[in-house]
């Protein structure tokens, strides 16, 4: 957040050096009268007021040699602006100590502080000294321009406080519009000199102000946000902007980021007037909500949920907690968020970065896809084994596989191959498809049919080849053939099921190295046990000739080939 312009009735002052330089350590501690001398009295008073009516702190980090903001970024920007024009906020706070305050709240959108003016003001910067002479108390109010004008019957000019007439009011509103249309966050500031401090500062004292001017601040989105918004839209997720900023500021930024492509903006006042049914209808086309309070967030969440939407809400304040709790997925800020908001949320952003939400969505989709992939793989493989065992008696085979052989197959296929499938990286389609419905099962979109077809192919190929060997070849190799074929068939099944649509070769052979090494390792292990003598007695198997092993490898690729052809037709169809 950076102040780039200050505006008073006397004219606009562009603080161009703010964008190019940062406040240094000396500027935090000492005034620079030469720099302050370049500003008008009105601009000096405006910047000093912004630094005084402020709860943030600037600290110089020796390691990075940069000044860091502690507290609200908007207030930090005001204090940084003061140091850049030669005003040390630490010194001005000592010279004009705060004696009372009214904290900012989202309803009135203002903050007020009360400062004592000492008898000796010789150490106050020269640009402010003349303004503070013969005064005993200074009240400063900063906040939203539209609320501040209403309580300011006067406006500061080079001649001092003058009556706020229609022309001057229009001039201020025009300046406000001009800055907000450029996407700036705008704050106004007013002051009131008092003969003596009130016993207890209250909301009624926020009146009879003299309007000083405007701060124009740029809060550029992080570079990654625009890409994150675009990725959201491709993923079937609709980003919504909710802000306390001016509607024109919000609309400008929303357009730049691609959040909206129309001029629809709803303000807090609009929301307060609308019924639940009206709001539910308006949110279908409105993606920008401005000048809203945290309480309005709950109404917005309810409106989207009435339309059947799954709604995620971000927030950081205590007042955001109801909306975070009501949303399907509440997301709290880890850095600026309050403990209450974190407790009410489902997820906490440790870096307060919008792009991290999108990354979490992608990671969630990947995990969901991998779980579905493994469940389908495991059930299809087990269907194949069950078919082998159940159908074998039809062909005169009492027991196609022994219990230990089945346990071995389950260990190496469901166990080791399942581990490899669990780390499958996202495919190209992960963030280019609509979200799944919450009640959507693992076997949706034809999953049941596919599982049974694949399972049937596994069982039919393994049993078919085994039966042929039993009837046409001498010896007991047929059982070892079935045993080996099932292992090879499931290796091919695992490789082909890496994606529902993409070819194994287009995914890249080495993109899931763990699964690749598992397949190679399991294949090698399955072959090795065929030629280890003590495993013959343990698993009741025999060694296979190279010809028979080649036949197992050939028929073992059946599922891989069938699934790849299936995916090819699916891609061409779509």
Coordinates of C-alpha atoms in Angstrom, one line a residue:
X1 CA 0.0 0.0 0.0
X2 CA 1.6 3.3 -1.1
X3 CA 0.3 6.9 -1.0
X4 CA 0.9 8.4 -4.4
X5 CA -1.2 11.6 -4.2
X6 CA -2.5 14.0 -1.7
X7 CA -5.2 16.5 -2.7
X8 CA -6.4 19.6 -1.0
X9 CA -8.7 22.4 -2.2
X10 CA -5.5 24.4 -3.1
X11 CA -4.5 21.7 -5.6
X12 CA -3.1 18.2 -6.1
X13 CA 0.3 17.2 -4.9
X14 CA 1.9 14.1 -6.5
X15 CA 4.4 12.4 -4.3
X16 CA 6.3 10.8 -7.2
X17 CA 9.3 9.9 -5.1
X18 CA 7.2 7.6 -2.9
X19 CA 6.9 5.0 -5.6
X20 CA 10.7 5.0 -6.2
X21 CA 12.1 5.3 -2.7
X22 CA 11.4 3.8 0.7
X23 CA 11.6 5.5 4.1
X24 CA 15.0 5.1 5.7
X25 CA 16.0 4.9 9.3
X26 CA 16.9 8.6 9.8
X27 CA 13.5 9.6 8.4
X28 CA 11.8 7.7 11.2
X29 CA 13.6 9.6 13.8
X30 CA 14.1 13.2 12.7
X31 CA 12.2 15.9 10.7
X32 CA 13.6 17.2 7.5
X33 CA 12.4 20.9 7.3
X34 CA 13.9 21.3 3.8
X35 CA 11.7 18.5 2.4
X36 CA 8.6 19.8 4.3
X37 CA 9.2 23.2 2.8
X38 CA 8.3 21.9 -0.6
X39 CA 4.7 21.3 0.5
X40 CA 1.8 23.7 0.9
X41 CA 0.5 24.3 4.4
X42 CA -2.6 22.4 3.6
X43 CA -0.6 19.4 2.3
X44 CA 1.6 19.5 5.4
X45 CA -1.4 19.5 7.7
X46 CA -3.0 16.7 5.8
X47 CA 0.1 14.5 5.9
X48 CA 0.8 15.3 9.6
X49 CA -2.9 14.4 10.4
X50 CA -2.6 11.1 8.7
X51 CA 0.5 10.3 10.7
X52 CA -1.0 11.2 14.0
X53 CA -4.5 9.7 13.6
X54 CA -2.8 6.3 13.2
X55 CA -2.1 3.1 15.2
X56 CA 0.5 1.5 12.9
X57 CA 4.3 1.4 13.5
X58 CA 7.2 1.4 11.2
X59 CA 10.3 -0.5 12.2
X60 CA 13.7 -0.5 10.5
X61 CA 14.9 -4.1 9.8
X62 CA 18.7 -4.1 10.0
X63 CA 19.0 -7.4 8.0
X64 CA 16.9 -6.4 5.0
X65 CA 17.7 -2.7 5.5
X66 CA 14.1 -1.9 4.9
X67 CA 11.3 -0.3 6.9
X68 CA 8.6 -2.8 7.8
X69 CA 5.0 -2.0 8.6
X70 CA 3.5 -3.4 11.8
X71 CA -0.3 -3.1 11.9
X72 CA -2.8 -2.0 9.3
X73 CA -1.2 -1.6 5.8
X74 CA -3.3 1.5 5.0
X75 CA -2.2 3.3 8.2
X76 CA 1.4 2.1 7.5
X77 CA 1.2 3.8 4.1
X78 CA 0.2 7.1 5.7
X79 CA 3.1 7.0 8.1
X80 CA 5.5 6.0 5.3
X81 CA 4.3 8.9 3.3
X82 CA 5.0 11.3 6.2
X83 CA 8.6 10.1 6.5
X84 CA 9.2 10.4 2.8
X85 CA 8.2 14.1 2.8
X86 CA 10.4 14.8 5.8
X87 CA 8.0 14.4 8.7
X88 CA 9.1 12.0 11.5
X89 CA 5.9 10.5 12.9
X90 CA 7.7 9.5 16.1
X91 CA 8.7 13.1 16.7
X92 CA 5.4 14.6 15.8
X93 CA 3.7 12.1 18.2
X94 CA 6.0 13.3 21.0
X95 CA 5.3 17.0 20.2
X96 CA 1.5 16.5 19.9
X97 CA 0.8 13.6 22.3
X98 CA -2.5 11.7 22.0
X99 CA -4.8 12.1 24.9
X100 CA -8.0 10.3 23.7
X101 CA -9.3 8.4 20.7
X102 CA -12.3 6.8 19.1
X103 CA -11.2 3.6 17.3
X104 CA -12.2 2.8 13.7
X105 CA -15.2 0.7 13.2
X106 CA -16.7 -0.6 10.0
X107 CA -20.1 1.0 10.5
X108 CA -19.1 4.6 10.7
X109 CA -15.9 4.0 8.7
X110 CA -13.9 6.6 10.7
X111 CA -11.3 7.0 13.4
X112 CA -10.7 10.0 15.6
X113 CA -7.8 11.0 17.8
X114 CA -7.4 13.9 20.2
X115 CA -4.0 15.6 20.7
X116 CA -2.7 18.1 23.2
X117 CA -1.0 21.2 21.7
X118 CA 1.7 22.3 24.2
X119 CA 2.5 25.9 25.0
X120 CA 6.0 25.5 23.5
X121 CA 5.7 24.4 19.9
X122 CA 9.2 25.5 18.8
X123 CA 10.2 22.0 18.0
X124 CA 7.2 21.4 15.7
X125 CA 8.1 21.5 12.0
X126 CA 8.0 25.1 10.7
X127 CA 5.3 24.3 8.2
X128 CA 2.9 23.4 11.0
X129 CA 3.9 25.9 13.6
X130 CA 1.9 28.8 12.3
X131 CA -1.2 26.6 12.1
X132 CA -1.0 25.4 15.7
X133 CA -0.2 28.7 17.4
X134 CA -2.6 29.8 20.1
X135 CA -4.4 26.4 20.0
X136 CA -4.7 24.0 22.9
X137 CA -6.2 20.9 21.5
X138 CA -6.3 19.2 18.0
X139 CA -9.0 16.7 17.0
X140 CA -8.2 14.6 13.9
X141 CA -10.7 12.4 12.1
X142 CA -9.8 10.2 9.1
X143 CA -12.1 7.8 7.1
X144 CA -14.2 7.3 4.0
X145 CA -14.7 10.6 2.1
X146 CA -18.4 10.2 1.6
X147 CA -19.0 9.9 5.4
X148 CA -16.5 12.6 6.3
X149 CA -18.0 15.3 4.1
X150 CA -21.4 14.9 5.9
X151 CA -19.8 16.0 9.2
X152 CA -17.6 18.7 7.8
X153 CA -19.4 22.1 7.5
X154 CA -16.0 23.8 6.7
X155 CA -13.1 23.1 4.3
X156 CA -9.5 24.1 4.5
X157 CA -8.1 26.6 2.0
X158 CA -5.0 28.6 1.8
X159 CA -6.9 31.3 3.8
X160 CA -7.8 28.8 6.5
X161 CA -11.1 27.2 7.3
X162 CA -13.9 28.4 5.0
X163 CA -17.5 27.4 4.7
X164 CA -18.3 24.2 2.8
X165 CA -20.5 25.4 -0.1
X166 CA -21.9 23.4 -3.0
X167 CA -19.0 24.3 -5.3
X168 CA -16.4 23.1 -2.8
X169 CA -18.3 20.0 -2.0
X170 CA -18.6 19.2 -5.7
X171 CA -14.9 19.8 -6.1
X172 CA -14.1 17.3 -3.3
X173 CA -16.4 14.7 -4.7
X174 CA -15.0 15.2 -8.2
X175 CA -11.5 14.7 -6.9
X176 CA -12.6 11.6 -5.0
X177 CA -14.2 10.1 -8.2
X178 CA -11.1 10.9 -10.2
X179 CA -8.8 9.0 -7.8
X180 CA -11.2 6.0 -7.3
X181 CA -11.7 5.6 -11.0
X182 CA -7.9 5.1 -11.3
X183 CA -8.2 2.2 -8.8
X184 CA -6.9 4.1 -5.8
X185 CA -8.0 3.7 -2.3
X186 CA -9.0 7.1 -1.0
X187 CA -9.1 8.4 2.6
X188 CA -10.3 11.8 3.7
X189 CA -9.1 13.7 6.7
X190 CA -10.7 16.5 8.8
X191 CA -9.6 18.4 11.9
X192 CA -11.2 20.5 14.6
X193 CA -9.4 22.9 16.9
X194 CA -10.7 22.9 20.5
X195 CA -10.1 25.4 23.3
X196 CA -10.0 22.5 25.7
X197 CA -10.2 18.7 25.5
X198 CA -13.6 17.2 26.2
X199 CA -13.8 15.1 29.4
X200 CA -14.8 12.0 27.4
X201 CA -14.5 11.9 23.6
X202 CA -17.7 10.3 22.1
X203 CA -19.3 9.9 18.7
X204 CA -21.1 13.2 19.0
X205 CA -17.7 14.9 18.9
X206 CA -17.2 13.7 15.4
X207 CA -18.9 16.8 14.0
X208 CA -18.1 20.4 13.0
X209 CA -15.0 19.3 11.2
X210 CA -12.9 21.3 8.8
X211 CA -12.2 19.0 5.8
X212 CA -8.5 19.1 4.9
X213 CA -8.1 16.8 1.9
X214 CA -7.7 13.4 0.4
X215 CA -5.0 10.7 0.3
X216 CA -4.8 8.6 -2.9
X217 CA -3.2 5.2 -2.3
X218 CA -2.4 2.4 -4.7
X219 CA -2.7 -1.1 -3.3
X220 CA -1.5 -3.2 -6.3
X221 CA -2.6 -6.8 -6.3
X222 CA 0.2 -9.3 -6.0
X223 CA 1.5 -10.4 -9.4
X224 CA 0.2 -13.9 -9.0
X225 CA -3.4 -13.0 -8.2
X226 CA -4.4 -12.3 -11.8
X227 CA -3.3 -15.8 -12.9
X228 CA -5.0 -17.3 -9.8
X229 CA -8.3 -15.6 -10.7
X230 CA -8.0 -16.9 -14.3
X231 CA -7.3 -20.4 -13.0
X232 CA -10.3 -20.2 -10.8
X233 CA -12.6 -19.3 -13.7
X234 CA -11.2 -22.2 -15.8
X235 CA -11.9 -24.5 -12.8
X236 CA -15.5 -23.5 -12.6
X237 CA -15.0 -21.3 -9.5
X238 CA -16.4 -17.8 -9.5
X239 CA -14.3 -15.2 -7.6
X240 CA -16.2 -12.5 -5.8
X241 CA -14.7 -9.3 -4.4
X242 CA -16.1 -7.9 -1.1
X243 CA -14.4 -4.7 0.1
X244 CA -14.9 -1.7 2.2
X245 CA -13.4 0.5 -0.6
X246 CA -15.3 2.9 -2.8
X247 CA -17.4 1.2 -5.5
X248 CA -15.3 2.8 -8.3
X249 CA -12.1 1.6 -6.8
X250 CA -13.4 -1.9 -6.3
X251 CA -14.8 -2.0 -9.9
X252 CA -11.5 -0.8 -11.4
X253 CA -9.4 -3.5 -9.6
X254 CA -12.0 -6.2 -10.2
X255 CA -11.9 -5.4 -14.0
X256 CA -8.1 -5.5 -14.0
X257 CA -8.0 -8.8 -12.3
X258 CA -10.8 -10.3 -14.5
X259 CA -13.2 -10.8 -11.6
X260 CA -16.0 -9.0 -13.4
X261 CA -16.8 -8.0 -17.0
X262 CA -19.8 -5.7 -16.2
X263 CA -20.5 -2.6 -14.2
X264 CA -22.6 -4.3 -11.5
X265 CA -21.6 -3.2 -8.0
X266 CA -23.7 -3.6 -4.9
X267 CA -22.9 -1.4 -1.8
X268 CA -23.6 -2.0 1.8
X269 CA -26.6 0.4 1.6
X270 CA -28.0 -1.6 -1.3
X271 CA -27.7 -4.8 0.7
X272 CA -29.4 -3.3 3.7
X273 CA -32.4 -2.4 1.6
X274 CA -32.8 -5.7 -0.2
X275 CA -34.8 -8.7 0.8
X276 CA -33.2 -12.2 0.8
X277 CA -35.0 -13.1 -2.4
X278 CA -33.9 -9.9 -4.2
X279 CA -30.3 -10.4 -3.1
X280 CA -30.3 -14.0 -4.2
X281 CA -31.3 -12.9 -7.6
X282 CA -28.8 -10.0 -7.9
X283 CA -25.8 -12.1 -6.8
X284 CA -26.2 -14.2 -10.0
X285 CA -24.8 -11.3 -12.0
X286 CA -22.9 -9.3 -9.4
X287 CA -19.3 -10.1 -8.5
X288 CA -18.3 -6.9 -6.8
X289 CA -19.5 -5.7 -3.4
X290 CA -18.2 -2.4 -2.1
X291 CA -18.6 -0.2 1.0
X292 CA -19.8 -3.3 2.9
X293 CA -19.3 -4.1 6.6
X294 CA -18.4 -7.6 7.9
X295 CA -22.1 -8.1 8.8
X296 CA -23.0 -8.0 5.2
X297 CA -20.7 -10.9 4.4
X298 CA -23.2 -13.2 6.1
X299 CA -26.0 -12.0 3.9
X300 CA -23.9 -12.5 0.8
X301 CA -23.0 -16.1 1.8
X302 CA -26.6 -16.9 2.5
X303 CA -27.6 -15.5 -0.9
X304 CA -25.2 -17.7 -2.8
X305 CA -26.2 -20.7 -0.8
X306 CA -29.8 -20.1 -1.5
X307 CA -28.9 -20.4 -5.2
X308 CA -27.4 -23.8 -4.5
X309 CA -23.8 -22.6 -4.7
X310 CA -20.9 -24.1 -2.6
X311 CA -19.5 -20.9 -1.0
X312 CA -16.0 -20.2 0.4
X313 CA -15.5 -17.0 2.3
X314 CA -12.3 -15.3 3.4
X315 CA -12.0 -13.0 6.5
X316 CA -9.7 -11.8 9.2
X317 CA -11.8 -9.8 11.8
X318 CA -13.9 -10.8 14.8
X319 CA -17.0 -9.7 12.9
X320 CA -16.1 -12.0 10.0
X321 CA -16.6 -15.1 12.2
X322 CA -20.3 -15.6 11.5
X323 CA -19.8 -15.6 7.8
X324 CA -16.7 -17.8 8.0
X325 CA -18.7 -20.3 10.1
X326 CA -21.8 -20.1 7.8
X327 CA -19.7 -20.6 4.6
X328 CA -19.1 -24.1 3.3
X329 CA -15.4 -23.4 3.5
X330 CA -14.3 -20.6 5.8
X331 CA -10.8 -19.3 5.1
X332 CA -9.1 -17.1 7.7
X333 CA -5.9 -15.0 7.3
X334 CA -3.0 -16.4 9.3
X335 CA -1.0 -13.2 9.5
X336 CA -3.6 -10.5 10.0
X337 CA -6.4 -12.7 11.2
X338 CA -7.8 -12.6 14.7
X339 CA -7.9 -15.8 16.9
X340 CA -11.7 -15.7 16.7
X341 CA -11.7 -15.8 12.8
X342 CA -9.2 -18.6 12.8
X343 CA -11.3 -20.7 15.2
X344 CA -14.4 -20.1 13.1
X345 CA -12.7 -21.1 9.8
X346 CA -12.0 -24.4 8.2
X347 CA -8.7 -23.4 6.7
X348 CA -6.0 -20.8 7.7
X349 CA -3.8 -19.1 5.1
X350 CA -0.3 -18.8 6.6
X351 CA 0.8 -16.3 4.0
X352 CA -2.5 -14.3 3.5
X353 CA -2.2 -14.9 -0.2
X354 CA -5.2 -15.4 -2.4
X355 CA -3.2 -17.6 -4.8
X356 CA -2.7 -20.1 -2.0
X357 CA -6.4 -20.7 -1.9
X358 CA -6.3 -21.7 -5.5
X359 CA -3.3 -23.9 -4.9
X360 CA -5.2 -25.6 -2.1
X361 CA -8.1 -26.2 -4.4
X362 CA -5.8 -27.8 -6.9
X363 CA -4.1 -29.9 -4.3
X364 CA -7.5 -31.0 -3.0
X365 CA -8.6 -32.1 -6.5
X366 CA -5.4 -34.0 -7.0
X367 CA -5.9 -35.9 -3.7
X368 CA -9.5 -36.6 -4.5
X369 CA -8.6 -37.8 -8.0
X370 CA -5.8 -40.1 -6.5
X371 CA -8.2 -41.6 -4.0
X372 CA -10.8 -42.3 -6.7
X373 CA -8.1 -43.7 -9.0
X374 CA -6.8 -46.1 -6.4
X375 CA -10.3 -47.2 -5.2
X376 CA -11.3 -48.0 -8.8
X377 CA -8.0 -49.7 -9.5
X378 CA -8.2 -51.8 -6.4
X379 CA -11.8 -52.9 -6.8
X380 CA -11.4 -53.7 -10.5
X381 CA -8.3 -55.8 -9.7
X382 CA -10.1 -57.7 -7.0
X383 CA -13.1 -58.3 -9.2
X384 CA -10.7 -59.9 -11.6
X385 CA -9.3 -62.2 -8.9
X386 CA -12.8 -63.1 -7.6
X387 CA -13.9 -64.0 -11.2
X388 CA -10.9 -66.2 -11.6
X389 CA -11.7 -68.1 -8.4
X390 CA -15.4 -68.3 -9.0
X391 CA -15.4 -69.2 -12.7
X392 CA -12.5 -71.7 -12.5
X393 CA -14.7 -74.7 -11.4
X394 CA -16.8 -74.2 -14.6
X395 CA -13.7 -75.3 -16.5
X396 CA -12.9 -78.2 -14.2
X397 CA -10.4 -76.3 -12.0
X398 CA -11.2 -76.7 -8.3
X399 CA -8.8 -74.0 -7.0
X400 CA -7.3 -71.6 -9.5
X401 CA -5.0 -69.9 -6.9
X402 CA -3.9 -70.9 -3.5
X403 CA -4.5 -68.5 -0.4
X404 CA -0.8 -67.6 -0.2
X405 CA -0.7 -66.7 -3.9
X406 CA -3.7 -64.4 -3.5
X407 CA -2.1 -62.8 -0.4
X408 CA 1.1 -62.2 -2.4
X409 CA -0.8 -60.6 -5.3
X410 CA -2.7 -58.3 -2.9
X411 CA 0.5 -57.3 -1.2
X412 CA 2.4 -56.3 -4.3
X413 CA -0.6 -54.8 -6.3
X414 CA -2.9 -53.2 -3.8
X415 CA -0.1 -52.3 -1.4
X416 CA 2.9 -51.2 -3.4
X417 CA 1.2 -50.1 -6.6
X418 CA -1.4 -48.3 -4.5
X419 CA 1.4 -46.3 -2.8
X420 CA 2.7 -45.3 -6.2
X421 CA -0.7 -44.2 -7.4
X422 CA -1.2 -42.0 -4.4
X423 CA 1.4 -39.5 -5.5
X424 CA 0.2 -39.1 -9.1
X425 CA 0.8 -35.4 -10.0
X426 CA -2.1 -33.3 -11.4
X427 CA -2.9 -33.8 -15.0
X428 CA -3.5 -30.9 -17.4
X429 CA -7.3 -31.2 -16.9
X430 CA -7.3 -30.8 -13.1
X431 CA -8.0 -27.1 -13.1
X432 CA -9.9 -27.0 -16.3
X433 CA -13.0 -28.8 -15.2
X434 CA -16.0 -27.9 -13.1
X435 CA -16.0 -28.8 -9.5
X436 CA -17.5 -32.2 -8.5
X437 CA -20.8 -32.1 -6.7
X438 CA -20.4 -32.7 -2.9
X439 CA -22.7 -35.8 -3.1
X440 CA -21.0 -37.2 -6.1
X441 CA -19.7 -40.8 -5.4
X442 CA -16.4 -42.4 -6.3
X443 CA -18.0 -44.3 -9.1
X444 CA -19.9 -41.5 -10.8
X445 CA -19.7 -40.7 -14.6
X446 CA -19.7 -44.4 -15.6
X447 CA -17.2 -45.5 -12.9
X448 CA -19.2 -48.6 -12.0
X449 CA -19.4 -49.9 -15.6
X450 CA -15.7 -49.2 -16.1
X451 CA -14.6 -51.0 -12.9
X452 CA -16.6 -54.1 -13.9
X453 CA -15.4 -54.1 -17.5
X454 CA -11.8 -53.8 -16.4
X455 CA -12.2 -56.4 -13.7
X456 CA -13.9 -58.8 -16.2
X457 CA -11.0 -58.3 -18.7
X458 CA -8.5 -59.1 -16.0
X459 CA -10.4 -62.2 -14.9
X460 CA -11.1 -63.4 -18.4
X461 CA -7.6 -63.0 -19.7
X462 CA -5.9 -64.6 -16.7
X463 CA -8.4 -67.5 -16.5
X464 CA -8.6 -68.0 -20.3
X465 CA -4.8 -68.3 -20.8
X466 CA -4.6 -70.6 -17.7
X467 CA -7.3 -72.9 -18.9
X468 CA -5.7 -73.1 -22.4
X469 CA -2.4 -74.1 -20.8
X470 CA -4.0 -76.7 -18.5
X471 CA -5.7 -78.3 -21.4
X472 CA -3.0 -78.1 -24.0
X473 CA 0.3 -78.1 -22.1
X474 CA 1.8 -80.8 -19.9
X475 CA 2.7 -80.1 -16.3
X476 CA 1.4 -77.7 -13.6
X477 CA 2.6 -74.5 -15.2
X478 CA -1.0 -73.3 -15.8
X479 CA -1.4 -72.2 -12.1
X480 CA 1.8 -70.3 -12.2
X481 CA 0.7 -68.7 -15.5
X482 CA -2.5 -67.4 -13.9
X483 CA -0.6 -66.2 -10.9
X484 CA 2.0 -64.3 -13.0
X485 CA -0.6 -63.0 -15.5
X486 CA -2.6 -61.3 -12.7
X487 CA 0.5 -59.5 -11.5
X488 CA 1.4 -58.3 -15.0
X489 CA -2.3 -57.3 -15.8
X490 CA -2.5 -55.1 -12.7
X491 CA 0.9 -53.5 -13.5
X492 CA -0.5 -52.5 -16.9
X493 CA -3.8 -51.4 -15.3
X494 CA -2.0 -49.1 -12.8
X495 CA 0.0 -47.4 -15.6
X496 CA -3.1 -46.9 -17.8
X497 CA -5.2 -45.6 -14.9
X498 CA -2.9 -42.7 -14.2
X499 CA -5.4 -40.5 -16.0
X500 CA -9.0 -40.8 -16.9
X501 CA -8.4 -39.1 -20.3
X502 CA -4.8 -38.5 -21.0
X503 CA -2.6 -41.1 -22.7
X504 CA 0.1 -42.7 -20.5
X505 CA 2.7 -41.5 -23.1
X506 CA 1.4 -37.9 -23.2
X507 CA 1.6 -37.7 -19.3
X508 CA 5.2 -38.5 -19.5
X509 CA 6.8 -41.8 -18.5
X510 CA 8.9 -40.2 -15.7
X511 CA 6.3 -37.7 -14.2
X512 CA 5.4 -40.3 -11.5
X513 CA 8.8 -41.8 -10.7
X514 CA 7.6 -43.6 -7.6
X515 CA 4.9 -45.5 -9.5
X516 CA 7.3 -46.3 -12.4
X517 CA 9.9 -47.7 -10.0
X518 CA 7.1 -49.7 -8.2
X519 CA 6.0 -51.2 -11.5
X520 CA 9.5 -52.1 -12.5
X521 CA 10.3 -53.4 -9.0
X522 CA 7.1 -55.5 -8.8
X523 CA 7.6 -56.9 -12.3
X524 CA 11.2 -57.9 -11.4
X525 CA 10.1 -59.3 -8.0
X526 CA 7.4 -61.4 -9.7
X527 CA 9.8 -62.8 -12.2
X528 CA 12.5 -63.4 -9.5
X529 CA 10.3 -65.6 -7.3
X530 CA 9.7 -67.9 -10.3
X531 CA 13.3 -68.9 -10.3
X532 CA 14.1 -68.9 -6.5
X533 CA 13.8 -72.5 -5.4
X534 CA 12.6 -72.0 -1.8
X535 CA 9.7 -69.7 -3.1
X536 CA 8.5 -72.7 -5.2
X537 CA 7.7 -74.6 -2.1
X538 CA 6.4 -71.6 -0.2
X539 CA 4.0 -70.4 -3.0
X540 CA 3.6 -73.8 -4.7
X541 CA 4.7 -72.4 -8.1
X542 CA 7.1 -73.6 -10.8
X543 CA 9.6 -71.8 -13.0
X544 CA 8.5 -70.7 -16.4
X545 CA 10.4 -70.9 -19.7
X546 CA 11.3 -67.7 -21.5
X547 CA 8.6 -68.5 -24.1
X548 CA 5.9 -68.8 -21.4
X549 CA 7.2 -65.7 -19.6
X550 CA 7.0 -63.8 -22.9
X551 CA 3.4 -65.0 -23.3
X552 CA 2.5 -63.7 -19.8
X553 CA 4.1 -60.4 -20.6
X554 CA 2.2 -60.2 -23.9
X555 CA -1.2 -61.0 -22.5
X556 CA -0.4 -59.0 -19.4
X557 CA -0.5 -55.8 -21.5
X558 CA -4.1 -56.4 -22.5
X559 CA -5.7 -54.1 -19.9
X560 CA -3.1 -51.4 -20.6
X561 CA -3.9 -51.5 -24.4
X562 CA -7.7 -51.6 -23.8
X563 CA -7.7 -48.7 -21.4
X564 CA -5.5 -46.6 -23.7
X565 CA -7.8 -47.3 -26.7
X566 CA -10.8 -46.4 -24.4
X567 CA -9.2 -43.0 -23.5
X568 CA -8.4 -42.4 -27.2
X569 CA -12.0 -42.7 -28.2
X570 CA -13.1 -40.6 -25.2
X571 CA -10.7 -37.8 -26.3
X572 CA -11.9 -37.9 -29.9
X573 CA -15.5 -37.9 -28.8
X574 CA -15.1 -34.8 -26.7

